[in-house]
XYZ file of C-alpha atoms in Angstrom:
271
model
C 19.628 35.908 -9.205
C 21.114 38.455 -6.610
C 21.408 42.058 -6.393
C 24.823 43.540 -6.121
C 24.747 46.613 -3.335
C 26.944 49.338 -4.384
C 27.916 51.707 -1.193
C 26.505 55.464 -2.163
C 29.606 57.452 -3.899
C 31.100 59.296 -0.831
C 32.170 62.785 -1.939
C 35.186 64.573 -0.455
C 34.736 68.198 -0.310
C 37.999 70.012 -0.011
C 38.365 72.600 2.476
C 38.600 76.536 1.421
C 42.100 77.889 1.276
C 42.352 80.720 3.353
C 44.414 83.210 2.002
C 46.960 85.134 3.792
C 46.613 88.816 5.100
C 48.530 90.970 2.674
C 50.299 93.928 4.824
C 48.746 97.208 3.815
C 51.682 98.962 1.397
C 53.263 102.249 2.874
C 52.940 104.193 -0.338
C 48.701 103.252 0.258
C 49.542 104.668 3.503
C 51.036 107.409 2.186
C 48.527 108.508 0.116
C 45.726 108.029 2.594
C 47.784 110.453 5.175
C 47.813 112.917 2.486
C 43.762 112.705 1.746
C 43.230 113.341 5.158
C 45.011 116.329 5.618
C 42.927 117.912 2.640
C 39.701 116.297 4.093
C 39.524 117.761 7.614
C 38.188 121.505 7.670
C 41.367 122.843 9.050
C 44.112 121.017 7.459
C 42.167 121.996 4.178
C 42.062 125.699 4.925
C 45.470 125.452 6.587
C 46.350 124.239 2.819
C 44.971 126.938 0.915
C 46.287 129.614 2.953
C 49.502 129.103 1.956
C 48.400 129.668 -1.081
C 46.968 133.029 -0.484
C 49.319 134.159 1.865
C 52.027 133.550 -0.553
C 50.440 135.511 -2.892
C 49.707 138.286 -0.570
C 53.267 138.545 0.482
C 54.214 139.375 -2.816
C 52.020 141.340 -3.602
C 52.878 143.129 -0.358
C 56.591 143.421 -1.688
C 55.233 144.803 -5.240
C 52.906 147.572 -3.649
C 55.192 148.436 -0.799
C 58.840 148.036 -1.202
C 60.900 150.619 -2.391
C 62.594 150.066 -5.777
C 66.015 149.176 -5.168
C 64.503 146.017 -2.769
C 62.640 144.668 -5.776
C 64.989 140.788 -5.693
C 64.001 137.461 -5.081
C 65.570 137.411 -1.472
C 63.059 140.034 -0.534
C 59.792 138.023 -2.161
C 61.870 135.056 -0.979
C 61.977 136.666 3.151
C 58.151 138.047 2.610
C 57.027 134.638 1.831
C 58.996 132.489 4.098
C 57.301 134.489 7.643
C 53.628 133.199 7.587
C 54.993 129.899 6.164
C 57.194 129.227 8.914
C 54.369 129.812 10.778
C 51.735 127.407 8.729
C 53.827 124.748 8.087
C 54.561 123.161 11.677
C 50.663 123.522 12.229
C 49.979 121.136 9.529
C 52.630 118.911 10.914
C 50.897 119.245 14.076
C 47.438 118.488 12.969
C 48.686 115.871 10.853
C 49.321 113.743 14.061
C 46.659 114.876 16.350
C 43.754 114.424 14.288
C 43.742 110.583 15.090
C 42.967 112.121 19.016
C 41.181 115.182 18.326
C 38.984 113.608 15.756
C 38.792 110.419 17.380
C 39.635 108.356 14.176
C 42.512 107.070 16.373
C 40.440 103.642 17.000
C 39.136 102.998 13.420
C 43.403 103.932 12.077
C 44.586 101.581 14.574
C 42.614 98.731 14.267
C 42.406 98.953 10.385
C 46.753 99.281 10.706
C 47.870 97.449 14.351
C 51.362 98.673 13.733
C 51.591 102.361 15.144
C 55.053 102.966 14.276
C 53.620 102.649 10.129
C 51.256 104.750 10.637
C 53.262 107.015 11.637
C 56.271 106.381 9.466
C 52.971 107.497 6.525
C 52.516 110.570 8.280
C 55.788 111.934 8.377
C 56.463 110.945 5.013
C 53.297 112.707 3.716
C 54.124 115.951 6.230
C 57.593 115.896 4.268
C 56.038 115.802 0.899
C 53.524 118.522 1.741
C 56.419 120.942 2.676
C 58.536 120.214 -0.626
C 54.937 121.107 -2.370
C 54.044 123.932 -0.089
C 57.619 125.438 -0.853
C 58.046 124.690 -4.372
C 54.979 126.749 -5.041
C 56.015 129.525 -3.052
C 59.506 130.034 -4.779
C 56.899 129.602 -7.345
C 54.851 132.582 -6.465
C 57.969 134.526 -5.756
C 59.774 133.920 -9.119
C 56.623 135.291 -10.759
C 56.332 138.350 -8.315
C 60.532 139.281 -8.995
C 59.756 138.926 -12.792
C 56.875 141.308 -12.491
C 57.672 143.707 -10.357
C 61.263 143.994 -12.168
C 59.405 144.970 -14.756
C 56.962 147.379 -13.180
C 59.780 149.666 -11.855
C 62.004 148.939 -15.095
C 64.876 147.437 -12.803
C 66.888 144.645 -14.103
C 65.546 141.229 -12.637
C 67.749 140.185 -9.711
C 68.141 136.699 -8.785
C 70.029 137.270 -5.302
C 69.537 133.564 -3.968
C 71.288 130.310 -5.322
C 69.911 127.496 -5.453
C 72.058 126.085 -2.518
C 70.659 129.005 -0.141
C 67.294 127.605 -1.419
C 67.714 124.386 -0.043
C 68.712 126.145 3.309
C 65.319 127.485 3.374
C 63.307 124.904 2.678
C 65.786 122.401 5.120
C 65.032 125.391 7.864
C 61.070 125.102 7.151
C 61.591 121.210 7.384
C 63.373 121.597 10.876
C 60.608 123.558 12.291
C 57.807 121.008 10.865
C 60.193 118.434 12.413
C 59.214 120.579 15.700
C 55.436 121.028 15.284
C 55.271 117.031 14.580
C 57.179 115.698 17.523
C 55.596 117.952 19.886
C 52.447 116.653 18.091
C 53.421 112.515 18.663
C 54.620 113.631 22.180
C 51.258 115.160 22.878
C 48.412 114.150 20.843
C 46.426 117.409 21.455
C 45.914 119.968 18.926
C 45.449 123.090 21.134
C 48.442 121.356 23.632
C 51.009 120.948 20.802
C 50.375 124.173 19.043
C 50.579 126.228 22.681
C 53.993 124.011 22.960
C 55.293 125.620 19.446
C 54.271 128.518 20.280
C 56.222 128.482 23.769
C 59.397 126.498 22.458
C 59.523 128.947 19.398
C 58.817 132.437 20.976
C 59.278 132.043 24.604
C 62.153 129.878 24.550
C 64.840 131.411 22.735
C 64.262 134.433 24.643
C 64.827 132.882 27.947
C 68.012 131.166 26.434
C 69.694 134.094 24.858
C 68.966 136.156 28.578
C 70.827 133.536 30.311
C 73.390 133.771 28.147
C 73.828 136.998 28.976
C 73.811 136.676 32.686
C 76.014 133.443 32.786
C 78.999 133.469 30.704
C 79.388 129.675 31.058
C 76.073 129.410 29.423
C 77.113 131.298 26.588
C 79.170 129.036 24.251
C 76.826 126.170 25.155
C 73.362 128.047 23.857
C 74.100 127.724 20.114
C 74.259 124.348 20.467
C 70.894 123.399 22.695
C 68.864 126.524 20.757
C 66.900 125.424 17.892
C 65.685 128.927 17.568
C 69.103 130.442 16.665
C 70.281 127.370 14.482
C 67.032 127.944 12.371
C 67.606 131.368 11.864
C 71.195 130.342 10.730
C 69.726 128.244 7.995
C 67.034 130.808 6.904
C 70.209 133.747 6.560
C 72.375 130.831 4.460
C 75.089 131.073 6.875
C 75.375 127.664 7.747
C 78.779 127.123 6.048
C 81.529 125.471 8.626
C 81.436 122.180 9.637
C 81.013 123.810 13.359
C 77.479 125.422 12.245
C 76.611 122.016 10.853
C 77.246 120.238 13.620
C 75.311 122.123 15.496
C 72.019 122.218 13.485
C 72.936 118.775 14.484
C 73.207 118.794 18.300
C 70.068 121.199 18.633
C 68.078 118.571 15.735
C 69.142 116.097 18.862
C 68.194 117.534 21.552
C 64.665 118.875 20.200
C 63.751 115.992 17.816
C 65.409 113.303 17.977
C 65.314 112.208 21.697
C 61.554 113.519 22.236
C 60.516 111.522 18.925
C 61.590 108.479 19.966
C 59.921 109.482 24.295
C 56.909 110.256 21.969
C 56.714 106.731 20.143
C 57.438 104.907 23.037
C 54.491 106.454 24.642
C 52.220 106.082 21.920
C 52.883 102.747 21.321
C 51.717 101.747 24.538
C 49.172 104.283 25.219
C 45.295 103.432 24.627
C 43.051 104.243 21.703
C 40.011 105.564 22.865
């Protein structure tokens, strides 16, 4: 009797299937950037100061303004002044925090596409700007109603929706200037100083140059972004030429520097 030799059973194990890495959604990037604006100490107090200064500005109108000046335009102007300074600082810190806090290496390791990170920061900055002005307009409404009740006059609503949209656009332009300087310089202190130079020093130089050089007088409104921003705040941008001037200054001070800054940022070493 012979025994049959049965060969050992061979088991073939299937190779583990690798799942393709899915890119992080843009909505998640924007959510993270919004959270980062609140988690840093400087960003947190900047955002808190918007609400505090809006209330203080409305209170100062109620206390110091004459009864005839208790209108919605007065409240909007009083609240808008500190907002026009704080919002560009928030835009600058939204970009430069990656370098000043030295978190850029982690951020760009998790999301290698630096362009997507900057786009997410831009969207988050825009959301904060719109939300901040919504709060400011709401505080102005409360102040106007309360002020007219105190002085015993009819409530005056002398700011139309179109005018409010121009005020919002003017502040978003200021935030875009700050954001652009943050991308170009990538240093908080340098970008903040540069913003005040561009917004306070440079306009005076351009006005002086227009006064002493007649050929520059017609050119100055097309390159002075501060003048076009003031025109937006005064709700005087109502002709095609004025909107063209806004487009010209936006191209000179925002679009071109932002493109140059993005090209430099994509090639720069992150430490």
